[in-house]
mmCIF file of N, CA and C in Angstrom:
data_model
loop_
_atom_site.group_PDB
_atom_site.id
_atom_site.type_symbol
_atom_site.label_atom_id
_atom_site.label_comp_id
_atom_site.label_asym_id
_atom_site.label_seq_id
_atom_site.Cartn_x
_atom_site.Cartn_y
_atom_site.Cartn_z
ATOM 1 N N UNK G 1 -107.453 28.511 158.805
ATOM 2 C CA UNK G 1 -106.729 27.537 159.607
ATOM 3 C C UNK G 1 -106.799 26.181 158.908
ATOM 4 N N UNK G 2 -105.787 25.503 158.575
ATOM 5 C CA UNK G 2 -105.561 24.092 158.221
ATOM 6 C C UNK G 2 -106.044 23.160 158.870
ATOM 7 N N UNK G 3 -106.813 22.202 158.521
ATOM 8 C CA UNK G 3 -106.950 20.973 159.598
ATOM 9 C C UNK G 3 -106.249 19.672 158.632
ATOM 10 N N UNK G 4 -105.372 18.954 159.750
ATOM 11 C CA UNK G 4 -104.638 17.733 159.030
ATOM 12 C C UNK G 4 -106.038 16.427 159.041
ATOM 13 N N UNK G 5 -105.566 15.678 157.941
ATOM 14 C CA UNK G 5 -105.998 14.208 158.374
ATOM 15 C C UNK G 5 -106.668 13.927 160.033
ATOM 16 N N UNK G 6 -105.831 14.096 160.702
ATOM 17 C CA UNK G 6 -106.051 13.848 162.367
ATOM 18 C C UNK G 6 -107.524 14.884 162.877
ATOM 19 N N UNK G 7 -107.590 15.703 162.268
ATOM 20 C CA UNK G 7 -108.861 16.177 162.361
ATOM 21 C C UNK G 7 -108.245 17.779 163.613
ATOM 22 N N UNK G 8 -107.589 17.741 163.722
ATOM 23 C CA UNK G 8 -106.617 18.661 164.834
ATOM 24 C C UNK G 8 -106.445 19.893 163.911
ATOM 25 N N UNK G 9 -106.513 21.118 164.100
ATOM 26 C CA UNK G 9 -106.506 22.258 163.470
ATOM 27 C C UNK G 9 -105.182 22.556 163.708
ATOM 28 N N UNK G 10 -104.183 22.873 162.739
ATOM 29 C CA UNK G 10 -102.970 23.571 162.899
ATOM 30 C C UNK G 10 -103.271 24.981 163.134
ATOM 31 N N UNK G 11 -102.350 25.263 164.613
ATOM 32 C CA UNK G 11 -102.800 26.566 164.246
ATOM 33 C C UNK G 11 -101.964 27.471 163.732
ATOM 34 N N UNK G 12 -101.929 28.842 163.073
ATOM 35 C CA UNK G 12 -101.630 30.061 162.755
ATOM 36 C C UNK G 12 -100.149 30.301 162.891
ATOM 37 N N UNK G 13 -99.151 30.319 163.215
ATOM 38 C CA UNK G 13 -98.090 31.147 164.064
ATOM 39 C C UNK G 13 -97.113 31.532 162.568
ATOM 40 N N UNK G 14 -97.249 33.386 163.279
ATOM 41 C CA UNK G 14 -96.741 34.175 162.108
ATOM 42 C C UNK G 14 -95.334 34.230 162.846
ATOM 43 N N UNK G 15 -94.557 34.652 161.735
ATOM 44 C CA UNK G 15 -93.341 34.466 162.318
ATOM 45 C C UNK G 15 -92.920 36.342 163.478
ATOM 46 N N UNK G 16 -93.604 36.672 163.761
ATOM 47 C CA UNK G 16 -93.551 37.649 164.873
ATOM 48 C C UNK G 16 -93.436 36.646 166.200
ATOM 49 N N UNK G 17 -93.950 35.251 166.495
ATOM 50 C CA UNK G 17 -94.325 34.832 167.857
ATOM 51 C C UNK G 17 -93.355 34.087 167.856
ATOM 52 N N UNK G 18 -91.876 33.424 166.845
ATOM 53 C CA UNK G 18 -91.256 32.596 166.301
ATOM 54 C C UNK G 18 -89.907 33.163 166.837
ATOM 55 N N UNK G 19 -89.517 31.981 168.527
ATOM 56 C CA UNK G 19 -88.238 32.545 168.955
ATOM 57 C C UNK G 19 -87.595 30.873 168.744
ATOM 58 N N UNK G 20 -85.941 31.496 167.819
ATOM 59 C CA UNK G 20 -85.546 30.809 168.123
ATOM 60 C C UNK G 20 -85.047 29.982 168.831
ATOM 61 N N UNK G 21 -85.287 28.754 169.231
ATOM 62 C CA UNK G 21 -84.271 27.999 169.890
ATOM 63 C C UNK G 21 -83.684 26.677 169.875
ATOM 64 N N UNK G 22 -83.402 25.681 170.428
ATOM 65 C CA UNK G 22 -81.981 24.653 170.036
ATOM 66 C C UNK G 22 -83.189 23.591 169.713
ATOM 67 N N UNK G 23 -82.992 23.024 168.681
ATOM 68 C CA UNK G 23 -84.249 21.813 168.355
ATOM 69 C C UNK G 23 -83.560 20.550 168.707
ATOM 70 N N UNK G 24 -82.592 20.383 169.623
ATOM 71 C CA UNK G 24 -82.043 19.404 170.240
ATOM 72 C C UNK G 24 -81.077 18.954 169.530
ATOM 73 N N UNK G 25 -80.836 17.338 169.868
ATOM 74 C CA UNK G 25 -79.669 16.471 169.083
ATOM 75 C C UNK G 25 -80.100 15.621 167.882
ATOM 76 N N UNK G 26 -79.481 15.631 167.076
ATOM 77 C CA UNK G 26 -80.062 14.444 165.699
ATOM 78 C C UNK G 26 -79.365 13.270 166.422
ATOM 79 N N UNK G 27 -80.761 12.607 166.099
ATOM 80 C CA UNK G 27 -80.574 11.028 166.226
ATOM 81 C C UNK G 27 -79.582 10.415 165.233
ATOM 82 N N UNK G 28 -78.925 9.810 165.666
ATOM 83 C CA UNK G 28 -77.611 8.952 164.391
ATOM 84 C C UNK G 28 -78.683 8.572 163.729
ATOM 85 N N UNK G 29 -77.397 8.576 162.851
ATOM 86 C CA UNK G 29 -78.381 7.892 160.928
ATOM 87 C C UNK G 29 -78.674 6.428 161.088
ATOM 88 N N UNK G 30 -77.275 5.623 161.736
ATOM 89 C CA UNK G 30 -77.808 4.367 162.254
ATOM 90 C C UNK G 30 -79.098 4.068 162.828
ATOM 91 N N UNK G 31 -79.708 4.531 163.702
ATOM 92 C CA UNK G 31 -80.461 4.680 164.736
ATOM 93 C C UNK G 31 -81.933 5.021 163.761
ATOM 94 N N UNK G 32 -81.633 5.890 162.676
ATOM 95 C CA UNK G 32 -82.930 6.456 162.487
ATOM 96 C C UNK G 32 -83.000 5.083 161.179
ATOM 97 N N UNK G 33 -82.178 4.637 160.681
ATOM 98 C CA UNK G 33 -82.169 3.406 159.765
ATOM 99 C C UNK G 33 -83.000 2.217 160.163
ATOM 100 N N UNK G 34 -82.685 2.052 161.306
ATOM 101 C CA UNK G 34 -83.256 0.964 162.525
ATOM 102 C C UNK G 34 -84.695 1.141 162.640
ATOM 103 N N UNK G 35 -84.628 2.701 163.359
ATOM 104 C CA UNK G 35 -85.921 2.868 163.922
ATOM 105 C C UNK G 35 -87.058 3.084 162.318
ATOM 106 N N UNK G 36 -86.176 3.386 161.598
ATOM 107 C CA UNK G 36 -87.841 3.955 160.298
ATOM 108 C C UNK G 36 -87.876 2.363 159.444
ATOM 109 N N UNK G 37 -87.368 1.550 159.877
ATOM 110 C CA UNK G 37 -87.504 0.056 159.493
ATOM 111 C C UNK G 37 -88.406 -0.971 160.325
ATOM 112 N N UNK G 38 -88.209 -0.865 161.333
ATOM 113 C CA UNK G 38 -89.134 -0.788 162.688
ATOM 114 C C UNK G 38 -90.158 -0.454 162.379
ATOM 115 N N UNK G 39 -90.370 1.001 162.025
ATOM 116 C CA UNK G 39 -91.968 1.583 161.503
ATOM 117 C C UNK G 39 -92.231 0.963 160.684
ATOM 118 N N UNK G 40 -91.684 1.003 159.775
ATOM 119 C CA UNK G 40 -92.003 0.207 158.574
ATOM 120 C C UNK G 40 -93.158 -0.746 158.817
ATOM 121 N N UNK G 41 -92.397 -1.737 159.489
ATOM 122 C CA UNK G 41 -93.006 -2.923 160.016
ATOM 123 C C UNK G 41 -93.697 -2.805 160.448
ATOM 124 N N UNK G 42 -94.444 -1.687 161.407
ATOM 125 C CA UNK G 42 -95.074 -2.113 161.931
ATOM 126 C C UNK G 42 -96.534 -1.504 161.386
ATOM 127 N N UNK G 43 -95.923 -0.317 160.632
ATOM 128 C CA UNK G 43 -97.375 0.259 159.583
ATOM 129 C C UNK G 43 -97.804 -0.433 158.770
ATOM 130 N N UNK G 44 -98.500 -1.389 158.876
ATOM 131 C CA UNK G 44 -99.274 -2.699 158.114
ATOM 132 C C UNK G 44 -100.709 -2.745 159.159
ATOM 133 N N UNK G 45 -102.104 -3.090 158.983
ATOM 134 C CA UNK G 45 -102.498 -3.665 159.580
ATOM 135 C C UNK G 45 -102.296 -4.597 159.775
ATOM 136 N N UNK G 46 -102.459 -5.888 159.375
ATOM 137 C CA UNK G 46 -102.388 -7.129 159.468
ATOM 138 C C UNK G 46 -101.023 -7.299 160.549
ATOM 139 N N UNK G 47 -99.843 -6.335 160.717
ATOM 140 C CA UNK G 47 -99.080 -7.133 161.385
ATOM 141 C C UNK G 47 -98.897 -6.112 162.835
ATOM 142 N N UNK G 48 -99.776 -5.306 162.723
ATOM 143 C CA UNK G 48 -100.272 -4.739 164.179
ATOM 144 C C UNK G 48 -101.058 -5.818 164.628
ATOM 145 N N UNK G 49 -101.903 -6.511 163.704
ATOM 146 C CA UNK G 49 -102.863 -7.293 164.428
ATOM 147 C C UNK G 49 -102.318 -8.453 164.927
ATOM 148 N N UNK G 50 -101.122 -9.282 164.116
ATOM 149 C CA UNK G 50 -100.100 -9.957 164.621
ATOM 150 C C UNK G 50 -99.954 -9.760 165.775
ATOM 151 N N UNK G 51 -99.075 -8.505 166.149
ATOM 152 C CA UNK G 51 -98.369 -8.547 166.866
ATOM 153 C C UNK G 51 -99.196 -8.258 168.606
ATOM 154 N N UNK G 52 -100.552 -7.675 168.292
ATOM 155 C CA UNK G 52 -101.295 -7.391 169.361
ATOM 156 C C UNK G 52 -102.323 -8.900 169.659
ATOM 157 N N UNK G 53 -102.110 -9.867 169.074
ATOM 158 C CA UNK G 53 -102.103 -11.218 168.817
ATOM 159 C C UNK G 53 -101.491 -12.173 170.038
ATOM 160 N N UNK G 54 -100.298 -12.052 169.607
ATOM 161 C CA UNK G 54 -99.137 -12.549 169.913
ATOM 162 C C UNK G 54 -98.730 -11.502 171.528
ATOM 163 N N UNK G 55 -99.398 -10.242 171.791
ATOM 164 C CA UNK G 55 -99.081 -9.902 173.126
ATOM 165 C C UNK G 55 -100.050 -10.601 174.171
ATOM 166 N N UNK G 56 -101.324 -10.613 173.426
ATOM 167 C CA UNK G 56 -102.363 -11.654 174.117
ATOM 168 C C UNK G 56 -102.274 -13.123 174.655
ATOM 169 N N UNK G 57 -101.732 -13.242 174.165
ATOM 170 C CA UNK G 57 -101.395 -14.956 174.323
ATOM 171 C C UNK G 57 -100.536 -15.044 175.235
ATOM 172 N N UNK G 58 -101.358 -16.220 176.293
ATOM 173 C CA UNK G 58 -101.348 -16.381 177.399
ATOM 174 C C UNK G 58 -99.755 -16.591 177.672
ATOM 175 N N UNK G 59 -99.468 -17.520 176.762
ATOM 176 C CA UNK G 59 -97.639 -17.797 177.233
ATOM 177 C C UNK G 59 -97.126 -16.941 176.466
ATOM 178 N N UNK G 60 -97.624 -15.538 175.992
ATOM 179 C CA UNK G 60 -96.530 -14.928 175.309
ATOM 180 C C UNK G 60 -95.929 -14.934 174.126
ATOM 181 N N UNK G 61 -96.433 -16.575 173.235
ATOM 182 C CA UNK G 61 -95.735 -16.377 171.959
ATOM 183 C C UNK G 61 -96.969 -17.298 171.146
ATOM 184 N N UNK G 62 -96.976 -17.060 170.095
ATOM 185 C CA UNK G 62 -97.571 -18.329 168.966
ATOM 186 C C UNK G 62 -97.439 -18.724 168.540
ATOM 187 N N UNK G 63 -97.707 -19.879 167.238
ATOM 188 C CA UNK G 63 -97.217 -20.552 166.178
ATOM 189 C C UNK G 63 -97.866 -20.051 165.220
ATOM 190 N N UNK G 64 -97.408 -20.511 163.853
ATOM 191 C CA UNK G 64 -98.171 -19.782 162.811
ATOM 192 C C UNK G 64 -99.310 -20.346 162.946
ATOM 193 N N UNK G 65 -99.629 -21.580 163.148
ATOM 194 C CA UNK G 65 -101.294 -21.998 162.769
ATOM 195 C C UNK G 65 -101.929 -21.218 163.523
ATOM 196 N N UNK G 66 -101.736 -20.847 164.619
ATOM 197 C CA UNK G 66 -102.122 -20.014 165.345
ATOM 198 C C UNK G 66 -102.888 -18.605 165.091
ATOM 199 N N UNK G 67 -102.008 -17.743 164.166
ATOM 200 C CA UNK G 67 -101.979 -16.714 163.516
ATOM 201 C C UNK G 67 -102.815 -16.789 162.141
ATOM 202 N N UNK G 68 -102.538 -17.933 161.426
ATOM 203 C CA UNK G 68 -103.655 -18.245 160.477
ATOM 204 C C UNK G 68 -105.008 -18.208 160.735
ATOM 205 N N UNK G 69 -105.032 -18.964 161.810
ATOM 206 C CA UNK G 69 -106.762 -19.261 162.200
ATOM 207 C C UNK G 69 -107.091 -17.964 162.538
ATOM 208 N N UNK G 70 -106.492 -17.093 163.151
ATOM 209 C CA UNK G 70 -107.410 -15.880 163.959
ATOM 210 C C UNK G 70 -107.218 -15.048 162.836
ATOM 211 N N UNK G 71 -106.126 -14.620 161.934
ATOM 212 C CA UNK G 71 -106.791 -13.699 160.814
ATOM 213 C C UNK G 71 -107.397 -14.432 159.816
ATOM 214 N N UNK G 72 -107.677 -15.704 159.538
ATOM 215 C CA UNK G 72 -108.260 -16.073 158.715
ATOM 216 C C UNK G 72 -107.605 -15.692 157.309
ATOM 217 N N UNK G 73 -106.022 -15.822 157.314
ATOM 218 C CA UNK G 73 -105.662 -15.692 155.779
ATOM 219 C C UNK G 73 -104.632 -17.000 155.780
ATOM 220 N N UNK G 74 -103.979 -17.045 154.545
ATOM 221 C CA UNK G 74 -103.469 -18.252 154.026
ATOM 222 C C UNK G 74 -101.885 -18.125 155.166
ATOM 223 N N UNK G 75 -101.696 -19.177 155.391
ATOM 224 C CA UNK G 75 -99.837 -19.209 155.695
ATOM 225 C C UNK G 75 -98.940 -18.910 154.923
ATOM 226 N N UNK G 76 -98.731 -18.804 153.831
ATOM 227 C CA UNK G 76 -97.740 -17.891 153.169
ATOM 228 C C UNK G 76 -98.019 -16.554 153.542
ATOM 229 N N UNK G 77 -98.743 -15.529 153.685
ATOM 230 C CA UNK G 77 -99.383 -14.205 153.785
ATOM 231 C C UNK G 77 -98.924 -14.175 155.077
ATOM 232 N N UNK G 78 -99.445 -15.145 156.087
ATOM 233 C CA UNK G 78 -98.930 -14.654 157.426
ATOM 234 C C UNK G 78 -97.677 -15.082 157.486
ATOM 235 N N UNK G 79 -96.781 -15.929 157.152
ATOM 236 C CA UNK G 79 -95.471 -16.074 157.566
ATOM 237 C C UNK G 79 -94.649 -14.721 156.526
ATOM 238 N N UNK G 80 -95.565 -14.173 155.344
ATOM 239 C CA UNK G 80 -94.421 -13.059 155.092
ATOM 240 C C UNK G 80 -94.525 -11.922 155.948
ATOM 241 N N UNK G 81 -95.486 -11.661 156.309
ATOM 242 C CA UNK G 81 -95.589 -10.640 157.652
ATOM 243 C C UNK G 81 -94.819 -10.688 158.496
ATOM 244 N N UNK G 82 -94.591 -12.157 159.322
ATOM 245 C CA UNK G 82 -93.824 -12.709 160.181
ATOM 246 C C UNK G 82 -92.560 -12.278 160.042
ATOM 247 N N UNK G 83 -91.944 -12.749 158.508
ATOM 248 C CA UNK G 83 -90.846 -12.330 158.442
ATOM 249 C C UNK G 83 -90.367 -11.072 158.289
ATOM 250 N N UNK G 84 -91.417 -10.253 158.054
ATOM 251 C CA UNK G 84 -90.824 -8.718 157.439
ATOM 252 C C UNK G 84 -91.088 -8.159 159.162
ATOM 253 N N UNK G 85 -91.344 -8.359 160.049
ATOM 254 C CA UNK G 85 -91.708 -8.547 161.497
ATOM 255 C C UNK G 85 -90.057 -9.050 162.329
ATOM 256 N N UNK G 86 -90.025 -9.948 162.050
ATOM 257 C CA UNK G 86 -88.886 -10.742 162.725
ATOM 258 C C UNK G 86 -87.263 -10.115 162.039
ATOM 259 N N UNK G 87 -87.619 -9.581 161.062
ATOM 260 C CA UNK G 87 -86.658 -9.148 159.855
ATOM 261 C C UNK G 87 -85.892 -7.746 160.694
ATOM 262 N N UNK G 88 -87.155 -6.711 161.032
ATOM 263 C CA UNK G 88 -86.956 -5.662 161.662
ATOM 264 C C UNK G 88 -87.052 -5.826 163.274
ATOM 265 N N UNK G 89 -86.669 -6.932 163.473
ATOM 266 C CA UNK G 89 -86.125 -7.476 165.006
ATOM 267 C C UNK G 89 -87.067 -7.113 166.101
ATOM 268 N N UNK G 90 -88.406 -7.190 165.606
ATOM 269 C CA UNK G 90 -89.814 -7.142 166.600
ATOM 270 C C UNK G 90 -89.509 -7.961 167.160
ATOM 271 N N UNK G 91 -89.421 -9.037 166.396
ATOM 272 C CA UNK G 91 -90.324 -10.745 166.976
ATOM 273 C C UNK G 91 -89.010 -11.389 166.824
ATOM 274 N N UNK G 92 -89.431 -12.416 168.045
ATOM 275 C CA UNK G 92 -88.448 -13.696 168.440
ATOM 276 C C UNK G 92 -88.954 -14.843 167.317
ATOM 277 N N UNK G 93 -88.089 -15.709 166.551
ATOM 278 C CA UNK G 93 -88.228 -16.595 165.947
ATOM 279 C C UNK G 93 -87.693 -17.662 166.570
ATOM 280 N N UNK G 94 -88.863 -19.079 166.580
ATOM 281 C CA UNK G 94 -88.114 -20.372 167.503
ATOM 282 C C UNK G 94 -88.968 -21.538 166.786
ATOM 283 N N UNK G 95 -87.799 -22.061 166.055
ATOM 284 C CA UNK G 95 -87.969 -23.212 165.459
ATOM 285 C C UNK G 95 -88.327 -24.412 166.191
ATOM 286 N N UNK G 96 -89.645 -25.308 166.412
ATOM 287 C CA UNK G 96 -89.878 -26.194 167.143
ATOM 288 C C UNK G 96 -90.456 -27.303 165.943
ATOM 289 N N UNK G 97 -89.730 -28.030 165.659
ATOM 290 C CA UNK G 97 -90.152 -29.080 165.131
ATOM 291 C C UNK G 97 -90.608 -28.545 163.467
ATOM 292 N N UNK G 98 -91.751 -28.706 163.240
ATOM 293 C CA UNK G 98 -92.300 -28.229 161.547
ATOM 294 C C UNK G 98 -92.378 -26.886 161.594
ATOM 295 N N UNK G 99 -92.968 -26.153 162.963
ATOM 296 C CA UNK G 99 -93.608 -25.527 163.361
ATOM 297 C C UNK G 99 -92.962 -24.261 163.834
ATOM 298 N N UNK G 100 -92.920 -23.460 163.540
ATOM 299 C CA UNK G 100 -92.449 -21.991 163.641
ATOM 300 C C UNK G 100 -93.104 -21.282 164.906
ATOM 301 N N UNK G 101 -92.510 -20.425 166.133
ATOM 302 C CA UNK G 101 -93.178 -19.774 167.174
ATOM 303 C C UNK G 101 -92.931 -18.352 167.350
ATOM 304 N N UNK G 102 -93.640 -17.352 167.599
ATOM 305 C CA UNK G 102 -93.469 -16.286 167.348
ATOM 306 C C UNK G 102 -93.495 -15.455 168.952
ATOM 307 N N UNK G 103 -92.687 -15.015 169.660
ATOM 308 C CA UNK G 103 -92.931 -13.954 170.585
ATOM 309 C C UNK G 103 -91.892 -12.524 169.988
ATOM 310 N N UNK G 104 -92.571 -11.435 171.181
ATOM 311 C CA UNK G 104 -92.788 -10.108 170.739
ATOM 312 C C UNK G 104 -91.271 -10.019 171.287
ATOM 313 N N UNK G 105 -90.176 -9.120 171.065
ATOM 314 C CA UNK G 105 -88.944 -8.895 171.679
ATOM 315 C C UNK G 105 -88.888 -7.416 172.110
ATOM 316 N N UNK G 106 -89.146 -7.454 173.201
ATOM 317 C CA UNK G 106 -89.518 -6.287 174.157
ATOM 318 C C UNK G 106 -88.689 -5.164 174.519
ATOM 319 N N UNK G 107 -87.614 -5.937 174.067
ATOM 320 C CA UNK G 107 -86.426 -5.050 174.263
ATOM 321 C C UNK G 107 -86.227 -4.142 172.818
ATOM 322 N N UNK G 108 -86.509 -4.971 171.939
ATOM 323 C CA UNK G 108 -86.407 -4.205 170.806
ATOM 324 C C UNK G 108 -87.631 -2.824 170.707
ATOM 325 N N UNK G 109 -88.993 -3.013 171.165
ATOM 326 C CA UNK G 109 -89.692 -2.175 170.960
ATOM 327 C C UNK G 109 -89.505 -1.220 172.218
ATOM 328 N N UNK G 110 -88.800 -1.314 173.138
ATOM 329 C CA UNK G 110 -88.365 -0.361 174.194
ATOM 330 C C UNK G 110 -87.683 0.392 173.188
ATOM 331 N N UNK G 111 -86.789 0.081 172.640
ATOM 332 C CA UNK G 111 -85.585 0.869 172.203
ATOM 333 C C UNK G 111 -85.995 1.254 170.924
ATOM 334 N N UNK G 112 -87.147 0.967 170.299
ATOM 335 C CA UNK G 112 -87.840 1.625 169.021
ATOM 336 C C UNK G 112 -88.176 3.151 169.603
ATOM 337 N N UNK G 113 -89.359 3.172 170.842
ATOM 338 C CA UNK G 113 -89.803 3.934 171.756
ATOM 339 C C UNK G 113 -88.688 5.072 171.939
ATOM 340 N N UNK G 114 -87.452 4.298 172.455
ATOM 341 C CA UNK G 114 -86.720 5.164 173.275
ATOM 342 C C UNK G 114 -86.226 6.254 172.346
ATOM 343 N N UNK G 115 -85.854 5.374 170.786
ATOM 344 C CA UNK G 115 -85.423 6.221 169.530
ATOM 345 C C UNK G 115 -86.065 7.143 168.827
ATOM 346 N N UNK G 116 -87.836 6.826 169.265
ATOM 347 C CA UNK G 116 -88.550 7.591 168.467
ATOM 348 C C UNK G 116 -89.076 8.482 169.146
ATOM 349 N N UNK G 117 -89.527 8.096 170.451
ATOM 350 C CA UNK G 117 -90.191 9.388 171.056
ATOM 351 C C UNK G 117 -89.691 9.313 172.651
ATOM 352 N N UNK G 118 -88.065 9.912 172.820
ATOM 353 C CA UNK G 118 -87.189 10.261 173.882
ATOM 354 C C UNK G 118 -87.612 10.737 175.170
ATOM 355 N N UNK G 119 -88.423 12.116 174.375
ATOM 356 C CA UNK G 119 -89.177 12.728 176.077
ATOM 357 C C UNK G 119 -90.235 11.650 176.568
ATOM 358 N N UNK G 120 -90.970 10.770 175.514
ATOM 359 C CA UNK G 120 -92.012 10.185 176.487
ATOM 360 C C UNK G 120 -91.845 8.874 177.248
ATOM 361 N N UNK G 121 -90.353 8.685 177.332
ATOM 362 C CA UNK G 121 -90.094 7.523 177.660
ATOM 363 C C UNK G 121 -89.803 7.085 179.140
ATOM 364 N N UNK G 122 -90.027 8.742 179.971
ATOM 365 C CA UNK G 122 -89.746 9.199 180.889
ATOM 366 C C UNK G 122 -91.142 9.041 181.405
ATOM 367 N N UNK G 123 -92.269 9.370 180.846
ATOM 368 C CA UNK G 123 -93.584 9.723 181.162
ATOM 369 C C UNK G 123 -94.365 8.368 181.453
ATOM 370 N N UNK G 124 -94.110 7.092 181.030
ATOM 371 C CA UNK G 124 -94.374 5.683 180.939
ATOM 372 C C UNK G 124 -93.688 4.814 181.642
ATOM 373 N N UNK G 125 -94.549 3.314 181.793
ATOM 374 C CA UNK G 125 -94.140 2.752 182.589
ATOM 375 C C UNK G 125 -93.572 1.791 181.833
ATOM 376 N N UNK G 126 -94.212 1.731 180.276
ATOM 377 C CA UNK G 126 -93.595 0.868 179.532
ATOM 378 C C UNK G 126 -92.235 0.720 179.368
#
């Protein structure tokens, strides 16, 4: 028996137990363009940590100094995150003065959800 990465044992199935049936609808190519850009983005640590950052915060959004101080890396590093973030239409961008503000766009990660994993979108309250 195989065990993946995940530590989860694949199991066995010979093709005697193997009934066919309909593996559903393909997601448009648009859609899967969107959504594996989305992933993209968001398979980084640093900009999971962003972004679980930025859900914390009390009003909802931050500034970069903001984001600097708590990961403790330079502002160029975090504003390219930002952008490769804001790029794949996570994050709200709002120009205030020098100062750049970052909230999460909720609608967009609904509809990441809704694109990537259909049946469970039913199962959540998110």
């Amino acid at each position: 028996m195989a065990t993946p990465l995940a530590g989860v044992p694949i199991e066995d199935v010979n093709e005697e137990r193997c009934v066919p049936c309909s593996p559903g609808l393909l997601i448009d190519r648009d859609e899967v363009e969107l959504v594996t850009a989305q992933l993209k983005a968001m398979a980084d640590q640093t900009r999971l940590q962003i972004v679980h950052l930025i859900d914390q915060a009390p009003a909802g959004e931050l500034c970069v100094c903001d984001l600097t101080e708590s990961l403790d890396l330079a502002q160029p590093t975090v504003s390219r995150h930002l952008k490769i973030l804001t790029t794949a239409g996570l994050l709200r961008r709002e120009q205030r003065g020098t100062w750049a503000w970052f909230s999460i766009r909720w609608d967009a990660l609904q509809g990441l959800r809704k694109h990537a994993f259909p049946r469970g979108i039913d199962c959540s309250p998110f």
